[in-house]
Coordinates of C-alpha atoms in Angstrom, one line a residue:
X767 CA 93.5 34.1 -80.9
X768 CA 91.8 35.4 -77.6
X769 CA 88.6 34.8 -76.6
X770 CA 87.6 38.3 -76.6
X771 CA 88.8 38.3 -80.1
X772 CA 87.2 35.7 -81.4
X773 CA 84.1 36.7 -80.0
X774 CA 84.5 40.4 -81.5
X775 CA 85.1 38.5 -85.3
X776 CA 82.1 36.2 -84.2
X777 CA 79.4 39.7 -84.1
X778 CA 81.7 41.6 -87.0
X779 CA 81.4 38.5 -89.6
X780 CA 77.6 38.3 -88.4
X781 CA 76.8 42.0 -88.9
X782 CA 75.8 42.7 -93.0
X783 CA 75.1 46.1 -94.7
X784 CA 71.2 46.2 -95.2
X785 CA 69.9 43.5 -97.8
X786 CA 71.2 39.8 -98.5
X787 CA 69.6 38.1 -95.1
X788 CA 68.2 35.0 -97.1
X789 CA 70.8 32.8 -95.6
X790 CA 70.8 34.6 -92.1
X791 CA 70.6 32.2 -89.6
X792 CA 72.0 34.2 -86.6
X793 CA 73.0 37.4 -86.0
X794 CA 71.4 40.4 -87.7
X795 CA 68.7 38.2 -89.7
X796 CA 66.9 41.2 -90.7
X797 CA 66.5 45.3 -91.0
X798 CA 64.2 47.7 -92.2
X799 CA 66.5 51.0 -91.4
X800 CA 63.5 53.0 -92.7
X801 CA 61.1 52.0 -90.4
X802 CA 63.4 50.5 -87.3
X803 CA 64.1 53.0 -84.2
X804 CA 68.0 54.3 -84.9
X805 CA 69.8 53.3 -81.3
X806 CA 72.2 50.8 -79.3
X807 CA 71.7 47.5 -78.2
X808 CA 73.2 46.5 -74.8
X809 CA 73.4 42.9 -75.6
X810 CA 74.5 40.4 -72.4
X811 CA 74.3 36.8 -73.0
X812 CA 74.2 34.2 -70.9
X813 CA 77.1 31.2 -70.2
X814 CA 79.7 34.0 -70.9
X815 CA 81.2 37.1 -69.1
X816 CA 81.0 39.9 -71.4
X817 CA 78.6 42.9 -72.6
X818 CA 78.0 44.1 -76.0
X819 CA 77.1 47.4 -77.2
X820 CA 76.0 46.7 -80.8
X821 CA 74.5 49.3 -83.4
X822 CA 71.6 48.4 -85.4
X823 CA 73.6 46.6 -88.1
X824 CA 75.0 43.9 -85.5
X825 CA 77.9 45.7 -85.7
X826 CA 79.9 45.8 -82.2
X827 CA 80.3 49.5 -81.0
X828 CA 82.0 48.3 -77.7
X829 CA 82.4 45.4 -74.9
X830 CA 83.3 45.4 -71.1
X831 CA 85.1 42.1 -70.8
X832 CA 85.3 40.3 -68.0
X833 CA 87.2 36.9 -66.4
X834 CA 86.1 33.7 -68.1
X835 CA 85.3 32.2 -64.3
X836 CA 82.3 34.6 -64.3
X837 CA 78.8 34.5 -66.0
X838 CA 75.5 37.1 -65.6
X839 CA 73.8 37.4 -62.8
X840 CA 71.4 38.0 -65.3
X841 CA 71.4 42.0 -66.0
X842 CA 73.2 45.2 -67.4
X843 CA 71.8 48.9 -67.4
X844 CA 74.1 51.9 -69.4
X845 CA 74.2 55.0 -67.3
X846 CA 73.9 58.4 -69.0
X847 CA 77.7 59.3 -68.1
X848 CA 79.1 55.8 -70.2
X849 CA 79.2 53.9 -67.0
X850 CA 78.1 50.7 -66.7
X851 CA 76.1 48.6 -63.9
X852 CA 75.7 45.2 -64.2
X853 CA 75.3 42.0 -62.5
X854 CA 77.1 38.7 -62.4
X855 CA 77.9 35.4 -60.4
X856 CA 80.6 32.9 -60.3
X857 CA 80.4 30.1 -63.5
X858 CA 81.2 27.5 -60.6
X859 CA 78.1 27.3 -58.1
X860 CA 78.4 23.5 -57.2
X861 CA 79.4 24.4 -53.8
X862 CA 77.1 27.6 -53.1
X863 CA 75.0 27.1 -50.3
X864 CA 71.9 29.3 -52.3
X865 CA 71.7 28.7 -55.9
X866 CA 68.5 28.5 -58.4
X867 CA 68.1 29.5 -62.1
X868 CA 68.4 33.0 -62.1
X869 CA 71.2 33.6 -59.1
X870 CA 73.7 36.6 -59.0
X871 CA 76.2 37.7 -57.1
X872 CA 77.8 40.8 -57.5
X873 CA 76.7 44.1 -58.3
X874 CA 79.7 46.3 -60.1
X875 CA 80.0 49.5 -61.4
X876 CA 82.1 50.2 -64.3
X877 CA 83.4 53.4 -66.6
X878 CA 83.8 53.2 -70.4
X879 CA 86.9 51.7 -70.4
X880 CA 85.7 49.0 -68.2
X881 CA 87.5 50.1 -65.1
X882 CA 85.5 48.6 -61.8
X883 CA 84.5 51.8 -60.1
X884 CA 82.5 49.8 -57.3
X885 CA 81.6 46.8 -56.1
X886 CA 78.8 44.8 -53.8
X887 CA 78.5 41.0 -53.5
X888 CA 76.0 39.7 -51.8
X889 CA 76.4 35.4 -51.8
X890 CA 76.5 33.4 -48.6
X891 CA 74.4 30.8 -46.2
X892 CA 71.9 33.5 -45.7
X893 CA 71.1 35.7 -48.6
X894 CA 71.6 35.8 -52.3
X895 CA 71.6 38.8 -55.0
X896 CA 69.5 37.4 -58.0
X897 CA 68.0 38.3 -61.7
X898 CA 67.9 42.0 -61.1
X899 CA 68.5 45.5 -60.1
X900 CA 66.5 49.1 -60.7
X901 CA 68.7 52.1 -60.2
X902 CA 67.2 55.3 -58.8
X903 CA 67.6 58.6 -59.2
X904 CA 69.9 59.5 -56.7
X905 CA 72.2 56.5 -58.1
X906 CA 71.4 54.3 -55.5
X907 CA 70.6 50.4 -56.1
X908 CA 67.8 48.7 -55.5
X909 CA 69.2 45.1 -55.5
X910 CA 66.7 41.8 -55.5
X911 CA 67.9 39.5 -53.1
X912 CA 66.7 35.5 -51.9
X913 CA 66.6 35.9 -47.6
X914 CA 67.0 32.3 -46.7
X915 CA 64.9 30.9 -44.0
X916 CA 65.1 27.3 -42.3
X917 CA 62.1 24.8 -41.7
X918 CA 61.7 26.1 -38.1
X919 CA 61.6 29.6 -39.5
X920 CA 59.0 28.6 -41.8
X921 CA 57.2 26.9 -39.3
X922 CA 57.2 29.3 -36.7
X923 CA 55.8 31.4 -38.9
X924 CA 52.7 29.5 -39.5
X925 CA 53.6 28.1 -43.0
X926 CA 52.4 23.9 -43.2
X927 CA 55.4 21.8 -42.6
X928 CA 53.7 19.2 -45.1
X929 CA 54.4 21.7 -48.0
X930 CA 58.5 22.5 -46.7
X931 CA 59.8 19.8 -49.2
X932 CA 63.7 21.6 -49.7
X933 CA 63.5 22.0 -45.9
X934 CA 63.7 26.0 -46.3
X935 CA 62.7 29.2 -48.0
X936 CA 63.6 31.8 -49.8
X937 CA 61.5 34.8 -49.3
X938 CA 62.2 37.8 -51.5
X939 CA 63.9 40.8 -49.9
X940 CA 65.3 44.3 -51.3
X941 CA 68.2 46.4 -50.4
X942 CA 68.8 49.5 -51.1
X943 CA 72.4 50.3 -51.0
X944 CA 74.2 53.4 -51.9
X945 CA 77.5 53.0 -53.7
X946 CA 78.7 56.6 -53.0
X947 CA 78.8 55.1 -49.0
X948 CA 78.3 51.6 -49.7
X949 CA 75.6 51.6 -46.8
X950 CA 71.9 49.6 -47.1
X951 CA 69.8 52.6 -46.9
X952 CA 66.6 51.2 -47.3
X953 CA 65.3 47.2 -46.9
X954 CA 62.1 45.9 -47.5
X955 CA 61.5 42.0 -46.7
X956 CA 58.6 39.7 -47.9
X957 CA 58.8 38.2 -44.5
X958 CA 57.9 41.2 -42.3
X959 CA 54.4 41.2 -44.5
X960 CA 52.4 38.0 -44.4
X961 CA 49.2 36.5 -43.6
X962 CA 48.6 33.0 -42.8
X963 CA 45.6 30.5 -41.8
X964 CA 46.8 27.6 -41.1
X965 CA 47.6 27.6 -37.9
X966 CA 45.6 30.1 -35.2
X967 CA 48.3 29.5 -32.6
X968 CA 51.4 31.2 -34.9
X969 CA 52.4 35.0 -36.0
X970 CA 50.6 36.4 -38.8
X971 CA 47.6 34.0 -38.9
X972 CA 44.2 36.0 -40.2
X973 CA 41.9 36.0 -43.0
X974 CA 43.4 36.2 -46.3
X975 CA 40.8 36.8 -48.4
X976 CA 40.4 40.0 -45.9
X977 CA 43.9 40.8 -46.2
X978 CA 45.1 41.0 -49.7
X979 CA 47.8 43.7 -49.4
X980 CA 49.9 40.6 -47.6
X981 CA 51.7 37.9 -48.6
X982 CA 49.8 34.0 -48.2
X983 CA 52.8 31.8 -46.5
X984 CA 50.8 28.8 -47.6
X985 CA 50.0 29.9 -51.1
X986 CA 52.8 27.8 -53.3
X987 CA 51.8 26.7 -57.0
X988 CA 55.6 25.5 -56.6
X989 CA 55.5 22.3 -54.8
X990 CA 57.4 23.1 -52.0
X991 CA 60.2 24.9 -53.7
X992 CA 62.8 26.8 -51.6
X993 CA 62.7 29.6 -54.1
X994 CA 58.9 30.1 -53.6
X995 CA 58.6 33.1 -55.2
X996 CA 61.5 33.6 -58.0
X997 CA 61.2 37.1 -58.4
X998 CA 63.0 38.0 -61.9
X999 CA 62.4 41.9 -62.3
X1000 CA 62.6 45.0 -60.1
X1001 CA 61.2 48.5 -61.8
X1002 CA 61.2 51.9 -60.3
X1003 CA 59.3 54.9 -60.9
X1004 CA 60.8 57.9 -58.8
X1005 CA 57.6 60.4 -59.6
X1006 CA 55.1 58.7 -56.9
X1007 CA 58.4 56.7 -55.2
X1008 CA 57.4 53.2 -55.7
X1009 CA 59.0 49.6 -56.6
X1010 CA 57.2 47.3 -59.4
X1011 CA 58.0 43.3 -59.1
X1012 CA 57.6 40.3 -60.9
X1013 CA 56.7 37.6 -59.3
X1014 CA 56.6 34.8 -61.5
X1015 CA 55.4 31.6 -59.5
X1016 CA 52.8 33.8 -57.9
X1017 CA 51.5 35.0 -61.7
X1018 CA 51.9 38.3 -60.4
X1019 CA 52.8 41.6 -60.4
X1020 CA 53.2 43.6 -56.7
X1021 CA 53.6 47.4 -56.1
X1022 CA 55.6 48.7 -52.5
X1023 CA 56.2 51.6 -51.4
X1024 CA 59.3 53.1 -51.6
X1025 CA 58.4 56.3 -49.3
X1026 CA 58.7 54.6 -46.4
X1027 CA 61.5 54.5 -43.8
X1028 CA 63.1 51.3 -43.2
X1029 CA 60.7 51.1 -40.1
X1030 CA 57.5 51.5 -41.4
X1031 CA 58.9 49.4 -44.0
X1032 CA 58.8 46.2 -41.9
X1033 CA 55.8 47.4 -40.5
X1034 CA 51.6 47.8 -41.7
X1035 CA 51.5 51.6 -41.9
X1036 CA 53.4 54.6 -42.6
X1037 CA 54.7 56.4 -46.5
X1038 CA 52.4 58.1 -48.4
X1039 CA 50.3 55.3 -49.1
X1040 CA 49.7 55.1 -46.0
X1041 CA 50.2 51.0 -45.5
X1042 CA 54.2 50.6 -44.8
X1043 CA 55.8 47.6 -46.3
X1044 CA 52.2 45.8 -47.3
X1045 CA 51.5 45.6 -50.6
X1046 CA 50.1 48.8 -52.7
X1047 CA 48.9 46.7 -55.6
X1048 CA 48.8 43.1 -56.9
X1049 CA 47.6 42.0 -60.4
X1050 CA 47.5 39.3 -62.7
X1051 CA 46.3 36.1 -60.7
X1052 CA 44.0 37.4 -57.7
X1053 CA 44.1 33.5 -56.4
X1054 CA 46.9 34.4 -54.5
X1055 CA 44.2 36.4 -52.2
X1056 CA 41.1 34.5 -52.6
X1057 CA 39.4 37.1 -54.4
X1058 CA 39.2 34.7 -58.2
X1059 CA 39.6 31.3 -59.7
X1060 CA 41.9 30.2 -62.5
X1061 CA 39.5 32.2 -65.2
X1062 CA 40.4 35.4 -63.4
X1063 CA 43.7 34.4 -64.1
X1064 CA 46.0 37.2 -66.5
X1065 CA 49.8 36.4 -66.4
X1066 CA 51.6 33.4 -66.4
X1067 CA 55.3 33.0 -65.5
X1068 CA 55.5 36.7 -66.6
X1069 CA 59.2 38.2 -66.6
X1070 CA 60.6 41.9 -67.3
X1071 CA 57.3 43.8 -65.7
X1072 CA 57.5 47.7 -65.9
X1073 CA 56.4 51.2 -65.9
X1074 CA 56.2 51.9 -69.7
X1075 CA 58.4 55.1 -69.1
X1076 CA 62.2 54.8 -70.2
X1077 CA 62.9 57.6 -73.0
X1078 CA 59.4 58.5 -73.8
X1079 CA 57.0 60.9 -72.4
X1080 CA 53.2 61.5 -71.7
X1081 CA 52.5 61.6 -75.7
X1082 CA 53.2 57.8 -76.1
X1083 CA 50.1 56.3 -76.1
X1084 CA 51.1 53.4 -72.8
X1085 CA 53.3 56.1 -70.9
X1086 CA 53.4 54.7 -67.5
X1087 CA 51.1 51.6 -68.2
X1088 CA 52.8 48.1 -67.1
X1089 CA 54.0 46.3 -69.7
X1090 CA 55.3 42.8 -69.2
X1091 CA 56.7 39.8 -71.2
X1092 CA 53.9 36.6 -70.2
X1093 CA 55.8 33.6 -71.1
X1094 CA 53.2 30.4 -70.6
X1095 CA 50.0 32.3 -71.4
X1096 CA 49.6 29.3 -73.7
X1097 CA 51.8 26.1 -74.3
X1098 CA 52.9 26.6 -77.6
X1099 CA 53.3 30.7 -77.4
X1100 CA 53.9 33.9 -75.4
X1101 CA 52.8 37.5 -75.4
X1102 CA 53.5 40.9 -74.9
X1103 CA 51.0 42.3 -72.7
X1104 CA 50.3 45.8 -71.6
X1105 CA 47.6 47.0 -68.6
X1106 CA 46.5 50.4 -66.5
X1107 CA 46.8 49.6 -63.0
X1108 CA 44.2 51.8 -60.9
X1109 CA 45.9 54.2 -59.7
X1110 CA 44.4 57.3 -57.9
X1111 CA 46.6 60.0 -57.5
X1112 CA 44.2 61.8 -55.2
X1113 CA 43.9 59.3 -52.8
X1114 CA 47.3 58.3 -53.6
X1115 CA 45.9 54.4 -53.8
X1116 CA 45.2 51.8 -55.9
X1117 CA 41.6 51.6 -56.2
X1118 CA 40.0 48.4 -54.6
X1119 CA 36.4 47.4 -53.8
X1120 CA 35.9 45.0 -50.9
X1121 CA 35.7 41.1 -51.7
X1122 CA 37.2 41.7 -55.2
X1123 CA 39.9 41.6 -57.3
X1124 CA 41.9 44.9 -58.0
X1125 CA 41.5 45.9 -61.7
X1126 CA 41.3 46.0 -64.6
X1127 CA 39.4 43.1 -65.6
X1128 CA 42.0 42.8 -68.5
X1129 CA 44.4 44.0 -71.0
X1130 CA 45.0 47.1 -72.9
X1131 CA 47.5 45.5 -75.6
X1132 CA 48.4 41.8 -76.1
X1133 CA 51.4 41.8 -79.2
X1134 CA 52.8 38.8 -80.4
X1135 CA 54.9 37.9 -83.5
X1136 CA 53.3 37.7 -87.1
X1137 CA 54.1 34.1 -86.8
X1138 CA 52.5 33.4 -83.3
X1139 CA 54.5 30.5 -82.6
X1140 CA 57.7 32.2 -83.6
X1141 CA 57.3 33.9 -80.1
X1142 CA 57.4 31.2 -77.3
X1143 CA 59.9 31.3 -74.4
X1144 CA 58.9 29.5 -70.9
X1145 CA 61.1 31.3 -69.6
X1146 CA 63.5 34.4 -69.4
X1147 CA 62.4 37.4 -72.5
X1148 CA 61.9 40.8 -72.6
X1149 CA 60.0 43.9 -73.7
X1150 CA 61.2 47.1 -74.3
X1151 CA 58.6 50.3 -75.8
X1152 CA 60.0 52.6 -78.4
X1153 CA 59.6 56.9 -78.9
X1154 CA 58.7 55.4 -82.3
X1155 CA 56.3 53.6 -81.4
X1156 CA 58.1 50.6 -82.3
X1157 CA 58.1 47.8 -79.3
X1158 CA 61.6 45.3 -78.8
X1159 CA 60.8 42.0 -77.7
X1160 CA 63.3 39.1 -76.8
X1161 CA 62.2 36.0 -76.8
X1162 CA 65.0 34.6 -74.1
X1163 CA 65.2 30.9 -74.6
X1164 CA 66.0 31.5 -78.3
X1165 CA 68.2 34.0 -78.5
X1166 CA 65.7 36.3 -80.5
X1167 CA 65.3 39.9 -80.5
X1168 CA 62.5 41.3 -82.7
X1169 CA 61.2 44.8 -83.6
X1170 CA 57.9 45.0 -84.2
X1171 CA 56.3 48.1 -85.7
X1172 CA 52.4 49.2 -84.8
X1173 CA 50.7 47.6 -88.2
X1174 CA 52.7 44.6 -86.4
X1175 CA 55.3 44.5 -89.0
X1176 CA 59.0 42.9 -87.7
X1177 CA 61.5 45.8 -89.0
X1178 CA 64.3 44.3 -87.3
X1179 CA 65.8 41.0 -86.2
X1180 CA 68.6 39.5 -84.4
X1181 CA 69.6 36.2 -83.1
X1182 CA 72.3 36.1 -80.8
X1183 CA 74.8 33.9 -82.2
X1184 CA 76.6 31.7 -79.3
X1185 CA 76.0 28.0 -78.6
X1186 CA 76.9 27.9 -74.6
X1187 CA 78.7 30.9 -74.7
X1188 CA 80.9 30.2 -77.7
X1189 CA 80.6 32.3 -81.3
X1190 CA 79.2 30.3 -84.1
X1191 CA 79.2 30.4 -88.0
X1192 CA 76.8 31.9 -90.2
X1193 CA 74.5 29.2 -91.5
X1194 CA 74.7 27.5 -88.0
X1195 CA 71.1 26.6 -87.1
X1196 CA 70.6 27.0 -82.7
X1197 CA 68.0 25.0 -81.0
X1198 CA 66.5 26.0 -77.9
X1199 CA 67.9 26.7 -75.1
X1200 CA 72.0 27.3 -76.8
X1201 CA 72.0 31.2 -77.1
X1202 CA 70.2 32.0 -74.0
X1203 CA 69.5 35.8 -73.4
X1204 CA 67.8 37.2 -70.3
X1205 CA 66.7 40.9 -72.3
X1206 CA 68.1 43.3 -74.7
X1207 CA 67.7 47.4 -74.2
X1208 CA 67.8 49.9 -77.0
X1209 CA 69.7 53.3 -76.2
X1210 CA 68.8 56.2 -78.5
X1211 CA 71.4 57.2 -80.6
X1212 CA 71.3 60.9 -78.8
X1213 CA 71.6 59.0 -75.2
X1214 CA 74.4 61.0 -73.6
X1215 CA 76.4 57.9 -72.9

């Protein structure tokens, strides 16, 4: 028997008409058809190749395959027309010269029938494609990418040698690259936007309390890490042409602008905010600019950040808040947080007042399981709002996707159920860790794919 096959039998034998879950220990463990949102789950687990459409059930509605050498790189979006974009890398990394939890590789397109349409791979001594992608709406691809820089890079540009413990970083950068041309259209580099002062005689060095819409070289809660940053989730919103990041080891969310040209996007002015490539908007940890302490602190490790927007509209009551998943907001669980950024559309800005923190001061929503500690992932997870209301979480590390209706009831649960990347039996119990799983997204059952 095939892989593919065996995999296919794996979901089928896992997916049980509604009732009789008592002994569920992965798969579809629960549904509540009444109350759940009707749709699709895009399903794309890690320490395997392949993606899984699955209905509601658990049922498998259809699966892009791929070579077993391959593995996700870590994420998969469903275009309208059946096409599918996702990432990948090779299984093999021993010999990459960039490599950290999280790496990709290649960006492809495929059609229904799982025919590769296009291709971009981005994985050498200099650069590296990694977690995520955000398409827009003229189809091109914004693609998250590490930009590697040596010691005397670093140094050069005023970061403290005593904190260079890998010997290098790597800065976040973003490409924009159009598949109808395969041409970068668009770039947008951490390193053309930061502020140091450490050392008076080096680029960039200023105040950095004064200058919070840059980028602290010496701020690193890592330890010296080469992958200072570890951006996991790129968002974009094409009504006021911005980009949303997570940026996990910084506790934070950043907003750039997207109107830019490629030159005022390495530069400190320009786009119709008016400050190039700098940073619109930061929240969640205003340490990073001087302007808090750890009790100002809001999101920890946080992964999936967004623009509360796919398939709903100005009725739902968080349309085009920031939702995100924060992992380590306490050692033993996680939490589902939502927040309004500032945003001023007549001064097309994000409100700040001089010597603070931008707002708010907290949270509009914080959702976690009915069984708080049933929702703890360190890392990895996801957060998806329903037109129901409804909200789809995934806690990563686990395997576990769970809906949650607004009076907090879970309607609908799934566990994904591969140990390393291999099907398992019903009854099978998964510790942490075994049936990994970077997000799931619901498509409505009238999306046109």
């Amino acid at each position: 028997m095939n892989t593919v096959r065996s995999f296919a039998l794996a979901f089928l034998v896992l997916a049980l008409p509604f009732g009789g879950y008592a002994q569920h220990t992965v798969g579809l463990l629960s549904y509540k058809p009444w109350a759940a949102f009707d749709g699709y789950n895009l399903l794309y687990p890690h320490n395997q190749p392949n993606v899984y459409l699955l209905d509601n059930c658990g049922r498998i509605v259809h699966v892009w395959t791929d070579m077993p050498q391959f593995r996700p790189g870590n994420t998969a979006y469903l275009l309208e027309d059946g096409r599918l974009v996702k990432a990948k890398r090779p299984a093999n990394v021993a010999n990459d010269p960039i490599w950290a939890g999280g790496g990709g590789a290649t960006v492809e397109i495929r059609d229904w029938d799982n025919n590769l349409l296009w291709s971009f791979t981005l994985n050498d001594s200099t650069a590296r494609l990694h977690h995520d992608f955000a398409i827009t709406d003229e189809g091109t691809l914004l693609l998250l990418a590490w930009e590697r820089k040596s010691a005397d890079e670093a140094i050069a540009a005023g970061r403290d040698p005593a904190t260079l413990t890998e010997g290098e970083l790597w800065p976040e950068m973003i490409l924009e690259v159009d598949p109808a041309t395969d041409e970068i259209v668009w770039e947008w580099h951490v390193w053309d936007h930061l502020v140091q002062d450490f050392d008076p005689s080096k680029p960039n060095f200023g105040e950095v309390a004064a200058l919070p819409q840059r980028i602290d070289l010496n701020f690193d809660p890592t330890g010296g890490d080469a992958d200072w940053m570890h951006a996991n989730a790129i968002d974009y919103r094409a009504d006021i042409d911005q980009i949303l990041l997570s940026v996990p080891t910084f506790n934070e969310v950043w907003v750039i602008d997207h109107s830019t040209t490629p030159e005022e996007a390495a530069g400190h002015s320009g786009g119709l905010g008016g400050l190039g490539g700098d940073l619109l908007y930061r929240w969640g940890n205003p340490q990073t600019y001087r302007a808090g302490d750890s009790t100002d602190q809001k999101l920890f490790f946080q992964h999936d950040a967004q623009w509360v927007d796919d398939f709903l509209d100005f009725t739902h009551p968080h349309y085009q808040k920031i939702a995100v998943f924060n992992n380590r907001v306490a050692p033993d669980f996680s939490t589902v947080n939502v927040f309004t950024p500032p945003w001023d559309m007549y001064s097309w800005s994000y409100t700040l007042i001089g010597g603070m923190a931008w707002g708010p001061t907290d949270f509009d929503l914080t959702l976690t399981h009915p069984d708080t500690f049933a929702l703890h992932s360190t890392g990895l997870s996801g957060v998806q709002f329903l037109p129901n209301g409804n909200v789809l979480i995934t806690s990563g590390r686990w395997g576990y996707t769970f809906e949650l209706s607004p009076d907090g009831e879970v309607v609908w649960e799934y566990k994904t159920p591969l140990r390393g990347g291999a099907p398992v039996a019903q009854g099978d119990t998964l510790e942490l860790n075994q049936n990994l799983t970077f997000r799931v997204r619901r498509y409505p059952t009238d999306y046109p794919a």
